[in-house]
């Protein structure tokens, strides 16, 4: 029967054409199959015009197979011929009315040609057609199409993944579309690990597939830019015109503030498809960042030319603006997107994040709830909803322009210290930079790192971050014993971001913002300074400085944590260089230009020197700083094949010929300490200190020398070594704690207070420090401060609450007899036979019923023996 039918006899009857096409799907002659495979290869490799010609020719020669129509239409879409694609679809649909795949394609075609009603009809038609068939009659590709249509109809994503995409893969492991669809769905729901697994399987099974390479690159976008670029290179090797890969690469360049190269990549996209919406959206973004609103509006109009209500255009522009910390502008674009499509969940969750970062918590949480209700599989919304529940348990401290949110106990222990530090920062930095803040600054300190990550990044992770500033909102990790870091320096750093971001209206590159904040740390306290060290010295002298003009890129995806820290250091060094060479007023003028939308390199050139000269002069400045580090030190480090660092004898022999070698002195001292040769170890350690007294890094000589002296019973030398380290380091928590011990034994109470304050700047939640501070304040007659120390100690579950309550009762018996009585009763509840406690209670009761006691004699400060009776 098939031999007797001709195209001419069928052309007037769409139903017969559809039936005939269905009958002949598996009967393609070998030559026709080869032609179709060749056309697919043309499309895969980006030869869209040739693929279009091949499809037109096949159709003219009466090829009935529906894939020729899909190739024809997809080629037109790739070339930006949206209206012609829609015309071809109008022609094809009546003849292939049973093709689910054609209907799914029709949805995209009609969207891009501005035919919204037709586009909305297609997934409904496809789903109705599919439900009229038994599941057994749906092949793997059809299952994928049904799943995609269900997504468009707001189906449950998890159900679609399990019942359609995964089932399709089980039915036909060679179904390329199923692997790609599963990966795409995982990307959309921020499950990047799952997405990467699907794309890797696709590459293993189908080889060099540009769509699979692109999908893998997208999965790496937030975590591994190096691997992302490798995947994009692989995609573009197969298809040099792969639009999505070029667009993602352009986005990466925008992230790196390499706007010219991003523009070049966008040129490559529009050379193939002059109307690609995303390409014009990125161009609108670039114009927005260049402070050219007219050009931005023109580019946006081109992005919306054929699909005037495309929410993805404004969503994309807004998302990228928010990534540049321009949240107010980003939020406005998300509102535009939601006017086009009130149910566009990506725009809605992005707007939720923007509002939360702008301090509009009511609006932000409401939108997060809406997204979570509409899509329970949305990881970002789920995380935010859970976070809100945790935040509701925080205590809020409102003080002089600040709203501080902390975990209940932490707020009680050191919340006042946080508020005091913030007030000091505002007073100093706002005055210095000439800023008048218009509203309160919100500071949230999270005792759970994952809560911090969700609040800051929208998802768990971010282990390397201590804090982030969005403008008038700061999020931070609270100090933890396992993460020694000076929280006061951190908050000073973040508040400096508040100042500079407000000054520039959030229009400043990351390197300058970070550089100024790091610079201002050590202006406040020299011990907070990030110093040149051996690792930074090596990086500078080996040519690893990033040019100033592209310095923000160094923060994006550094190869190691050390490189990220080096980016902070280099940025602060650039700021120091600019201020030293051109003056602080020059820096303020640069910030003022940025606020008006000027580009950073132009602003620097106008108020300092041309960027090329700056880069050259700065490199000389940085190299001199590196070369001047500990000039008496021999920095040579032999290769392992020259010298085994694990052989103490070989190291000692090599040291004899290189007596000032930093590397060898440290190794030699370490091996002597490991062998408990304390006396011998003091010599190389003392030499290290004399050669490089500023070194406070891991395994510094001060700390090791103090330990050796302690083992030798040389208490005074131990104390001297620790004092020198404490004077130049802001994070030497062990040193501060040990000095408190030593000075308590020596009854040097002022030194106890000094080191106690240093310790609390690192670990404000350790009870032992408050005990020593309380004792020192008592001995110095600072009763009020002693009371505060003991009260904080009680919040931290002290080892001996009886002693703490007794001390508080004794200190408060005249000023606050009611509170004193409560504390002594608490002490007696835990130690009923505590005689001193009973005597003190009796005195408090008698004083309350008669004249105040006339004696101010203090009771013994310790009651350990009696308490144990």
mmCIF file with all atom_site columns, N, CA and C in Angstrom, residues 247 255 437 593 681 761 796:
data_model
loop_
_atom_site.group_PDB
_atom_site.id
_atom_site.type_symbol
_atom_site.label_atom_id
_atom_site.label_alt_id
_atom_site.label_comp_id
_atom_site.label_asym_id
_atom_site.label_entity_id
_atom_site.label_seq_id
_atom_site.pdbx_PDB_ins_code
_atom_site.Cartn_x
_atom_site.Cartn_y
_atom_site.Cartn_z
_atom_site.occupancy
_atom_site.B_iso_or_equiv
_atom_site.pdbx_formal_charge
_atom_site.auth_seq_id
_atom_site.auth_comp_id
_atom_site.auth_asym_id
_atom_site.auth_atom_id
_atom_site.pdbx_PDB_model_num
ATOM 1  N N  . UNK A 1 247 ? 27.173 32.239 24.930 1.00 0.00 ? 247 UNK A N  1
ATOM 2  C CA . UNK A 1 247 ? 26.510 33.123 25.888 1.00 0.00 ? 247 UNK A CA 1
ATOM 3  C C  . UNK A 1 247 ? 27.013 32.888 27.315 1.00 0.00 ? 247 UNK A C  1
ATOM 4  N N  . UNK A 1 255 ? 31.336 38.509 34.411 1.00 0.00 ? 255 UNK A N  1
ATOM 5  C CA . UNK A 1 255 ? 31.641 38.305 35.833 1.00 0.00 ? 255 UNK A CA 1
ATOM 6  C C  . UNK A 1 255 ? 33.057 38.762 36.161 1.00 0.00 ? 255 UNK A C  1
ATOM 7  N N  . UNK A 1 437 ? 24.697 57.999 56.312 1.00 0.00 ? 437 UNK A N  1
ATOM 8  C CA . UNK A 1 437 ? 23.810 56.870 56.029 1.00 0.00 ? 437 UNK A CA 1
ATOM 9  C C  . UNK A 1 437 ? 22.360 57.290 56.175 1.00 0.00 ? 437 UNK A C  1
ATOM 10 N N  . UNK A 1 593 ? 33.311 59.204 41.103 1.00 0.00 ? 593 UNK A N  1
ATOM 11 C CA . UNK A 1 593 ? 33.082 58.935 39.669 1.00 0.00 ? 593 UNK A CA 1
ATOM 12 C C  . UNK A 1 593 ? 32.308 57.628 39.482 1.00 0.00 ? 593 UNK A C  1
ATOM 13 N N  . UNK A 1 681 ? 66.829 23.477 70.110 1.00 0.00 ? 681 UNK A N  1
ATOM 14 C CA . UNK A 1 681 ? 65.842 24.100 69.222 1.00 0.00 ? 681 UNK A CA 1
ATOM 15 C C  . UNK A 1 681 ? 65.785 25.614 69.401 1.00 0.00 ? 681 UNK A C  1
ATOM 16 N N  . UNK A 1 761 ? 38.278 38.953 71.234 1.00 0.00 ? 761 UNK A N  1
ATOM 17 C CA . UNK A 1 761 ? 38.142 39.390 69.846 1.00 0.00 ? 761 UNK A CA 1
ATOM 18 C C  . UNK A 1 761 ? 38.230 38.214 68.877 1.00 0.00 ? 761 UNK A C  1
ATOM 19 N N  . UNK A 1 796 ? 27.456 30.655 79.855 1.00 0.00 ? 796 UNK A N  1
ATOM 20 C CA . UNK A 1 796 ? 28.265 29.709 79.093 1.00 0.00 ? 796 UNK A CA 1
ATOM 21 C C  . UNK A 1 796 ? 28.474 28.389 79.832 1.00 0.00 ? 796 UNK A C  1
#
